[in-house]
Amino acid sequence: MNFILLGLTFACMTCKGILYRIVPGLILLLGWSFVAQAQSERVKDFNHNGWYMYFGDHKLTSRWGLHTELQWRRHNILKDPQQLLVRTGINYDLTPSAMFTLGYGYIETYPYGDFPAADTFPEHRIYQQLQLRNSISRVGLTHRYRLEQRWIKPAGAESSTYLNRARYMLKATLPLIGTSIEAGEPFLAAYDEIFIGFGHNIQRNIFDQNRAYAAMGYKISDAATLELGYLNQIVQKASGTVFEHNHTLQVSLFYNLDFRNDN
């Protein structure tokens, strides 16, 4: 096991520069090329949603940790159900600025919008994730690379459909007081995340979705952070012609506990 972890650490350190510089641009170019190809045949579906979310990365040892996550997503801001997402995972710190996660998620999606699903349907998801952190002057940067294996069972179907998806997110934070974000201080946050589907069961929606986000944040304590922001989400449905434009209120609580014996 130690040899495997050592190998992961070495691989991460040697490829980190490449990931920082090349992969984000390639992913973004690929995603937006599919958006451009679909411009002439788009059908737009505008929605107003609210996402109320909790995230936690909890230290168990100096390197190992537990990820916990709950997202309560509502259509019409709060009135109607949209999705329920529960996600968990095991974290491993490859270096002080690089973390690998292997996890599982359960998602339940409800009919919403002008082109709704036939009925509520479930999704089981396994994911692998690499998260890298660095900074440029006062701006903190997080690069998140995620692969997902998804089993979706549409309403009325006898079996699940297997799908693959790759995601890349770049998030930036800027302290409004001083040079770093400390407890009791506000900050600004923004991110963009692109989703690309691949594999045999992907039809016309290779570009899956894009999320652009801006928020005001407040670090409540060393363990807790709150963000209130706006998310602009563009989703290409499986047909390839219907594009959701979701204007979303996003409320996020980040609460990280430390269960190590030396604390």
Short mmCIF file of N, CA and C in Angstrom, two decimals, residues 115-216:
data_model
loop_
_atom_site.label_atom_id
_atom_site.label_comp_id
_atom_site.label_asym_id
_atom_site.label_seq_id
_atom_site.Cartn_x
_atom_site.Cartn_y
_atom_site.Cartn_z
N PHE A 115 -39.38 21.32 -20.23
CA PHE A 115 -39.13 20.02 -20.86
C PHE A 115 -38.77 19.01 -19.76
N PRO A 116 -39.73 18.69 -18.90
CA PRO A 116 -39.43 17.87 -17.72
C PRO A 116 -39.25 16.39 -18.07
N ALA A 117 -38.58 15.67 -17.16
CA ALA A 117 -38.52 14.20 -17.26
C ALA A 117 -39.92 13.64 -17.03
N ALA A 118 -40.13 12.40 -17.48
CA ALA A 118 -41.46 11.78 -17.34
C ALA A 118 -41.84 11.60 -15.88
N ASP A 119 -40.86 11.37 -15.02
CA ASP A 119 -41.13 11.16 -13.60
C ASP A 119 -39.81 11.29 -12.85
N THR A 120 -39.88 11.22 -11.53
CA THR A 120 -38.67 11.23 -10.72
C THR A 120 -37.80 10.02 -11.04
N PHE A 121 -36.47 10.21 -11.12
CA PHE A 121 -35.59 9.08 -11.41
C PHE A 121 -34.31 9.18 -10.58
N PRO A 122 -33.71 8.01 -10.25
CA PRO A 122 -32.50 7.99 -9.43
C PRO A 122 -31.23 7.87 -10.26
N GLU A 123 -30.12 8.24 -9.64
CA GLU A 123 -28.79 8.05 -10.24
C GLU A 123 -27.81 7.63 -9.16
N HIS A 124 -27.02 6.60 -9.46
CA HIS A 124 -25.91 6.19 -8.61
C HIS A 124 -24.62 6.57 -9.32
N ARG A 125 -23.67 7.10 -8.56
CA ARG A 125 -22.47 7.67 -9.19
C ARG A 125 -21.23 7.33 -8.37
N ILE A 126 -20.18 6.88 -9.05
CA ILE A 126 -18.85 6.72 -8.46
C ILE A 126 -17.95 7.78 -9.09
N TYR A 127 -17.07 8.39 -8.29
CA TYR A 127 -16.22 9.44 -8.85
C TYR A 127 -14.81 9.35 -8.29
N GLN A 128 -13.86 9.85 -9.10
CA GLN A 128 -12.45 10.00 -8.72
C GLN A 128 -12.10 11.47 -8.95
N GLN A 129 -11.39 12.05 -8.00
CA GLN A 129 -11.17 13.49 -8.04
C GLN A 129 -9.76 13.85 -7.60
N LEU A 130 -9.15 14.80 -8.31
CA LEU A 130 -7.87 15.38 -7.92
C LEU A 130 -8.08 16.88 -7.75
N GLN A 131 -7.72 17.39 -6.56
CA GLN A 131 -7.90 18.81 -6.26
C GLN A 131 -6.53 19.42 -5.95
N LEU A 132 -6.18 20.46 -6.71
CA LEU A 132 -4.90 21.14 -6.56
C LEU A 132 -5.12 22.58 -6.13
N ARG A 133 -4.28 23.07 -5.22
CA ARG A 133 -4.39 24.45 -4.73
C ARG A 133 -3.09 25.20 -4.97
N ASN A 134 -3.21 26.44 -5.40
CA ASN A 134 -2.08 27.34 -5.48
C ASN A 134 -2.61 28.76 -5.34
N SER A 135 -1.75 29.75 -5.48
CA SER A 135 -2.18 31.14 -5.34
C SER A 135 -1.35 32.02 -6.25
N ILE A 136 -1.96 33.14 -6.63
CA ILE A 136 -1.28 34.19 -7.38
C ILE A 136 -1.51 35.48 -6.61
N SER A 137 -0.46 35.96 -5.95
CA SER A 137 -0.57 37.12 -5.08
C SER A 137 -1.63 36.84 -4.01
N ARG A 138 -2.67 37.66 -3.89
CA ARG A 138 -3.71 37.47 -2.87
C ARG A 138 -4.81 36.52 -3.32
N VAL A 139 -4.81 36.10 -4.55
CA VAL A 139 -5.89 35.26 -5.08
C VAL A 139 -5.57 33.79 -4.86
N GLY A 140 -6.43 33.10 -4.13
CA GLY A 140 -6.30 31.66 -3.95
C GLY A 140 -7.00 30.92 -5.07
N LEU A 141 -6.35 29.91 -5.62
CA LEU A 141 -6.90 29.15 -6.75
C LEU A 141 -7.06 27.68 -6.38
N THR A 142 -8.17 27.10 -6.80
CA THR A 142 -8.42 25.66 -6.65
C THR A 142 -8.75 25.08 -8.01
N HIS A 143 -8.00 24.05 -8.42
CA HIS A 143 -8.28 23.32 -9.66
C HIS A 143 -8.84 21.96 -9.26
N ARG A 144 -10.04 21.63 -9.75
CA ARG A 144 -10.65 20.35 -9.42
C ARG A 144 -10.91 19.57 -10.70
N TYR A 145 -10.31 18.37 -10.80
CA TYR A 145 -10.47 17.46 -11.93
C TYR A 145 -11.25 16.25 -11.43
N ARG A 146 -12.38 15.94 -12.08
CA ARG A 146 -13.23 14.85 -11.59
C ARG A 146 -13.68 13.96 -12.75
N LEU A 147 -13.59 12.64 -12.55
CA LEU A 147 -14.17 11.65 -13.45
C LEU A 147 -15.35 11.00 -12.75
N GLU A 148 -16.45 10.79 -13.50
CA GLU A 148 -17.66 10.20 -12.92
C GLU A 148 -18.13 9.02 -13.75
N GLN A 149 -18.50 7.96 -13.07
CA GLN A 149 -19.17 6.81 -13.69
C GLN A 149 -20.60 6.82 -13.15
N ARG A 150 -21.58 6.94 -14.06
CA ARG A 150 -22.96 7.23 -13.66
C ARG A 150 -23.90 6.12 -14.13
N TRP A 151 -24.81 5.71 -13.25
CA TRP A 151 -25.86 4.75 -13.58
C TRP A 151 -27.20 5.45 -13.35
N ILE A 152 -27.87 5.77 -14.46
CA ILE A 152 -29.12 6.53 -14.41
C ILE A 152 -30.26 5.62 -14.88
N LYS A 153 -31.34 5.63 -14.13
CA LYS A 153 -32.49 4.80 -14.49
C LYS A 153 -33.69 5.71 -14.77
N PRO A 154 -33.93 6.07 -16.05
CA PRO A 154 -35.06 6.94 -16.38
C PRO A 154 -36.39 6.30 -15.98
N ALA A 155 -37.38 7.16 -15.77
CA ALA A 155 -38.70 6.67 -15.38
C ALA A 155 -39.24 5.68 -16.41
N GLY A 156 -39.70 4.53 -15.95
CA GLY A 156 -40.26 3.51 -16.82
C GLY A 156 -39.26 2.56 -17.43
N ALA A 157 -37.97 2.83 -17.28
CA ALA A 157 -36.95 1.95 -17.87
C ALA A 157 -36.75 0.72 -17.00
N GLU A 158 -36.44 -0.42 -17.64
CA GLU A 158 -36.22 -1.67 -16.91
C GLU A 158 -34.81 -1.76 -16.33
N SER A 159 -33.87 -1.05 -16.92
CA SER A 159 -32.50 -1.11 -16.44
C SER A 159 -31.86 0.27 -16.51
N SER A 160 -30.72 0.42 -15.86
CA SER A 160 -30.01 1.70 -15.82
C SER A 160 -29.16 1.89 -17.07
N THR A 161 -28.92 3.14 -17.42
CA THR A 161 -28.01 3.51 -18.50
C THR A 161 -26.69 3.96 -17.89
N TYR A 162 -25.58 3.45 -18.41
CA TYR A 162 -24.26 3.80 -17.90
C TYR A 162 -23.67 4.94 -18.72
N LEU A 163 -23.18 5.97 -18.03
CA LEU A 163 -22.60 7.14 -18.69
C LEU A 163 -21.28 7.52 -18.02
N ASN A 164 -20.38 8.09 -18.80
CA ASN A 164 -19.13 8.64 -18.27
C ASN A 164 -19.14 10.15 -18.43
N ARG A 165 -18.49 10.83 -17.47
CA ARG A 165 -18.42 12.29 -17.57
C ARG A 165 -17.12 12.78 -16.93
N ALA A 166 -16.52 13.80 -17.55
CA ALA A 166 -15.33 14.45 -17.01
C ALA A 166 -15.69 15.90 -16.67
N ARG A 167 -15.13 16.40 -15.55
CA ARG A 167 -15.42 17.75 -15.11
C ARG A 167 -14.12 18.47 -14.73
N TYR A 168 -14.07 19.75 -15.04
CA TYR A 168 -12.96 20.58 -14.57
C TYR A 168 -13.51 21.88 -14.00
N MET A 169 -13.08 22.23 -12.78
CA MET A 169 -13.50 23.47 -12.14
C MET A 169 -12.28 24.27 -11.74
N LEU A 170 -12.32 25.58 -12.01
CA LEU A 170 -11.32 26.52 -11.53
C LEU A 170 -12.04 27.53 -10.64
N LYS A 171 -11.66 27.57 -9.36
CA LYS A 171 -12.28 28.48 -8.40
C LYS A 171 -11.23 29.44 -7.87
N ALA A 172 -11.62 30.72 -7.74
CA ALA A 172 -10.75 31.75 -7.21
C ALA A 172 -11.40 32.41 -6.00
N THR A 173 -10.60 32.72 -4.99
CA THR A 173 -11.08 33.46 -3.82
C THR A 173 -10.17 34.65 -3.59
N LEU A 174 -10.77 35.76 -3.15
CA LEU A 174 -10.03 36.99 -2.92
C LEU A 174 -10.41 37.57 -1.56
N PRO A 175 -9.48 37.66 -0.60
CA PRO A 175 -9.80 38.26 0.69
C PRO A 175 -10.08 39.74 0.54
N LEU A 176 -11.04 40.25 1.30
CA LEU A 176 -11.35 41.67 1.27
C LEU A 176 -10.63 42.44 2.37
N ILE A 177 -10.03 41.70 3.30
CA ILE A 177 -9.23 42.31 4.37
C ILE A 177 -7.91 41.57 4.45
N GLY A 178 -6.81 42.27 4.31
CA GLY A 178 -5.51 41.63 4.43
C GLY A 178 -5.15 40.80 3.22
N THR A 179 -4.16 39.94 3.42
CA THR A 179 -3.63 39.14 2.31
C THR A 179 -4.12 37.70 2.31
N SER A 180 -4.82 37.27 3.35
CA SER A 180 -5.36 35.92 3.43
C SER A 180 -6.72 35.96 4.11
N ILE A 181 -7.49 34.88 3.94
CA ILE A 181 -8.84 34.81 4.51
C ILE A 181 -8.75 34.24 5.92
N GLU A 182 -9.07 35.06 6.91
CA GLU A 182 -9.01 34.66 8.31
C GLU A 182 -10.41 34.62 8.90
N ALA A 183 -10.56 33.95 10.04
CA ALA A 183 -11.86 33.86 10.71
C ALA A 183 -12.40 35.26 11.02
N GLY A 184 -13.69 35.45 10.73
CA GLY A 184 -14.33 36.73 10.97
C GLY A 184 -14.18 37.72 9.84
N GLU A 185 -13.68 37.27 8.68
CA GLU A 185 -13.44 38.18 7.57
C GLU A 185 -14.22 37.78 6.32
N PRO A 186 -14.64 38.77 5.50
CA PRO A 186 -15.34 38.48 4.25
C PRO A 186 -14.37 38.26 3.10
N PHE A 187 -14.89 37.68 2.02
CA PHE A 187 -14.08 37.46 0.82
C PHE A 187 -15.00 37.33 -0.38
N LEU A 188 -14.42 37.41 -1.56
CA LEU A 188 -15.13 37.17 -2.81
C LEU A 188 -14.73 35.82 -3.37
N ALA A 189 -15.67 35.15 -4.05
CA ALA A 189 -15.39 33.84 -4.65
C ALA A 189 -16.03 33.77 -6.03
N ALA A 190 -15.38 33.06 -6.93
CA ALA A 190 -15.92 32.84 -8.27
C ALA A 190 -15.36 31.54 -8.82
N TYR A 191 -16.16 30.85 -9.64
CA TYR A 191 -15.63 29.66 -10.31
C TYR A 191 -16.34 29.45 -11.64
N ASP A 192 -15.70 28.66 -12.48
CA ASP A 192 -16.33 28.15 -13.69
C ASP A 192 -16.03 26.66 -13.75
N GLU A 193 -17.06 25.87 -14.08
CA GLU A 193 -16.89 24.42 -14.18
C GLU A 193 -17.55 23.94 -15.46
N ILE A 194 -16.82 23.11 -16.21
CA ILE A 194 -17.34 22.56 -17.46
C ILE A 194 -17.44 21.04 -17.34
N PHE A 195 -18.50 20.47 -17.93
CA PHE A 195 -18.79 19.04 -17.88
C PHE A 195 -18.78 18.50 -19.31
N ILE A 196 -18.05 17.41 -19.53
CA ILE A 196 -17.97 16.77 -20.85
C ILE A 196 -18.34 15.30 -20.72
N GLY A 197 -19.34 14.84 -21.48
CA GLY A 197 -19.73 13.44 -21.48
C GLY A 197 -18.94 12.66 -22.54
N PHE A 198 -18.66 11.39 -22.25
CA PHE A 198 -17.96 10.56 -23.23
C PHE A 198 -18.36 9.10 -23.03
N GLY A 199 -18.10 8.27 -24.04
CA GLY A 199 -18.45 6.87 -23.98
C GLY A 199 -19.55 6.50 -24.96
N HIS A 200 -19.87 5.19 -25.03
CA HIS A 200 -20.79 4.67 -26.04
C HIS A 200 -22.22 5.21 -25.91
N ASN A 201 -22.68 5.48 -24.68
CA ASN A 201 -24.07 5.88 -24.50
C ASN A 201 -24.30 7.38 -24.58
N ILE A 202 -23.24 8.15 -24.80
CA ILE A 202 -23.42 9.59 -25.02
C ILE A 202 -23.82 9.80 -26.48
N GLN A 203 -24.90 10.54 -26.69
CA GLN A 203 -25.40 10.74 -28.05
C GLN A 203 -25.01 12.13 -28.55
N ARG A 204 -25.86 13.11 -28.39
CA ARG A 204 -25.59 14.44 -28.94
C ARG A 204 -25.11 15.43 -27.89
N ASN A 205 -25.11 15.04 -26.64
CA ASN A 205 -24.76 15.99 -25.59
C ASN A 205 -23.37 15.70 -25.01
N ILE A 206 -22.36 15.68 -25.90
CA ILE A 206 -20.98 15.55 -25.42
C ILE A 206 -20.66 16.73 -24.51
N PHE A 207 -21.00 17.95 -24.95
CA PHE A 207 -21.01 19.07 -24.01
C PHE A 207 -22.21 18.85 -23.10
N ASP A 208 -21.96 18.62 -21.81
CA ASP A 208 -23.05 18.32 -20.88
C ASP A 208 -23.59 19.58 -20.22
N GLN A 209 -22.69 20.37 -19.63
CA GLN A 209 -23.14 21.60 -19.00
C GLN A 209 -21.95 22.48 -18.64
N ASN A 210 -22.27 23.75 -18.33
CA ASN A 210 -21.27 24.68 -17.81
C ASN A 210 -21.90 25.47 -16.66
N ARG A 211 -21.09 25.70 -15.63
CA ARG A 211 -21.55 26.45 -14.47
C ARG A 211 -20.60 27.63 -14.22
N ALA A 212 -21.16 28.84 -14.19
CA ALA A 212 -20.39 30.04 -13.87
C ALA A 212 -20.99 30.65 -12.61
N TYR A 213 -20.13 31.00 -11.65
CA TYR A 213 -20.58 31.32 -10.29
C TYR A 213 -19.80 32.51 -9.74
N ALA A 214 -20.51 33.40 -9.00
CA ALA A 214 -19.86 34.49 -8.28
C ALA A 214 -20.58 34.65 -6.95
N ALA A 215 -19.80 34.93 -5.87
CA ALA A 215 -20.41 34.94 -4.54
C ALA A 215 -19.66 35.86 -3.59
N MET A 216 -20.36 36.24 -2.52
CA MET A 216 -19.76 36.86 -1.36
C MET A 216 -19.63 35.79 -0.29
#
